[in-house]
C-alpha cells in the first residue's frame, strides 16, 4: 500500500500481524517478518514512528489527514497504581 493510500484499517491489520505473525515455513533473517509476536512496547514504538511520519506527511500536504488518528492505542497502559 502506498503511504498516500494507507487507511486506519491498514494500520489495524499491520498491528494484528505484529501481535500474531503467521508461522514461517523456514527460518529466515528477513526483518519484515517477525519470528514471534512483538511485545506491546515494540508495537507502541512502531505506532509512534508511523504516526509521526503520517502526521508530518499530512502537515506538508502529501496526505489529507493522519489515518492513525482514527485508531486507538491498543497496548496496555503501563501506569503504576498507588496502593
C-alpha positions as CSV (number, residue, x, y, z in Angstrom):
1,X,0.0,0.0,0.0
2,X,1.5,3.4,-0.9
3,X,1.6,5.8,2.0
4,X,-0.9,8.1,0.3
5,X,-3.4,5.2,0.3
6,X,-2.9,4.0,3.9
7,X,-6.1,3.7,6.0
8,X,-6.8,3.2,9.7
9,X,-7.8,-0.4,8.7
10,X,-4.4,-0.9,7.1
11,X,-2.7,0.0,10.5
12,X,-5.1,-2.3,12.4
13,X,-4.2,-5.1,10.0
14,X,-0.5,-4.4,10.4
15,X,-0.8,-4.2,14.2
16,X,-2.6,-7.6,14.2
17,X,0.2,-9.0,12.1
18,X,2.8,-7.7,14.6
19,X,0.8,-9.2,17.5
20,X,0.4,-12.6,15.8
21,X,2.7,-13.2,12.8
22,X,1.9,-16.2,10.7
23,X,4.3,-19.1,11.1
24,X,7.3,-19.3,8.8
25,X,7.9,-22.5,6.9
26,X,11.7,-21.9,7.1
27,X,13.7,-19.7,9.4
28,X,14.9,-16.6,7.7
29,X,16.7,-13.4,8.6
30,X,14.1,-11.2,6.9
31,X,13.4,-8.1,9.0
32,X,9.9,-7.6,7.7
33,X,8.7,-10.9,9.1
34,X,8.9,-11.1,12.9
35,X,9.7,-14.6,14.2
36,X,7.4,-14.2,17.2
37,X,4.8,-11.7,18.3
38,X,6.2,-8.3,19.3
39,X,5.8,-7.0,22.8
40,X,3.3,-4.2,23.4
41,X,6.2,-1.7,23.9
42,X,7.6,-2.6,20.5
43,X,4.2,-2.2,18.8
44,X,3.9,1.2,20.6
45,X,7.2,2.2,19.1
46,X,6.2,1.2,15.6
47,X,2.9,3.1,16.0
48,X,4.7,6.2,17.3
49,X,7.1,6.1,14.3
50,X,4.4,5.6,11.7
51,X,2.1,8.2,13.5
52,X,4.9,10.7,13.4
53,X,5.6,10.1,9.7
54,X,1.9,10.3,8.8
55,X,1.4,13.5,10.8
56,X,4.3,15.1,9.0
57,X,3.0,14.0,5.6
58,X,-0.4,15.5,6.5
59,X,1.2,18.7,7.7
60,X,3.2,19.2,4.4
61,X,0.1,18.4,2.3
62,X,1.0,15.0,1.0
63,X,-1.9,13.4,2.9
64,X,-5.4,14.8,3.6
65,X,-5.0,13.6,7.2
66,X,-3.3,11.1,9.5
67,X,-5.1,7.7,9.3
68,X,-3.7,6.6,12.6
69,X,-5.7,9.4,14.4
70,X,-8.8,7.3,13.8
71,X,-7.4,4.4,15.8
72,X,-6.7,3.9,19.4
73,X,-3.6,2.6,21.1
74,X,-4.2,-1.0,21.8
75,X,-1.2,-1.7,24.0
76,X,-2.0,-1.8,27.7
77,X,-1.4,1.3,29.8
78,X,1.7,0.9,32.0
79,X,0.9,3.4,34.6
80,X,1.5,2.5,38.2
81,X,-1.3,2.5,40.7
82,X,-0.8,3.9,44.2
83,X,-2.0,1.3,46.7
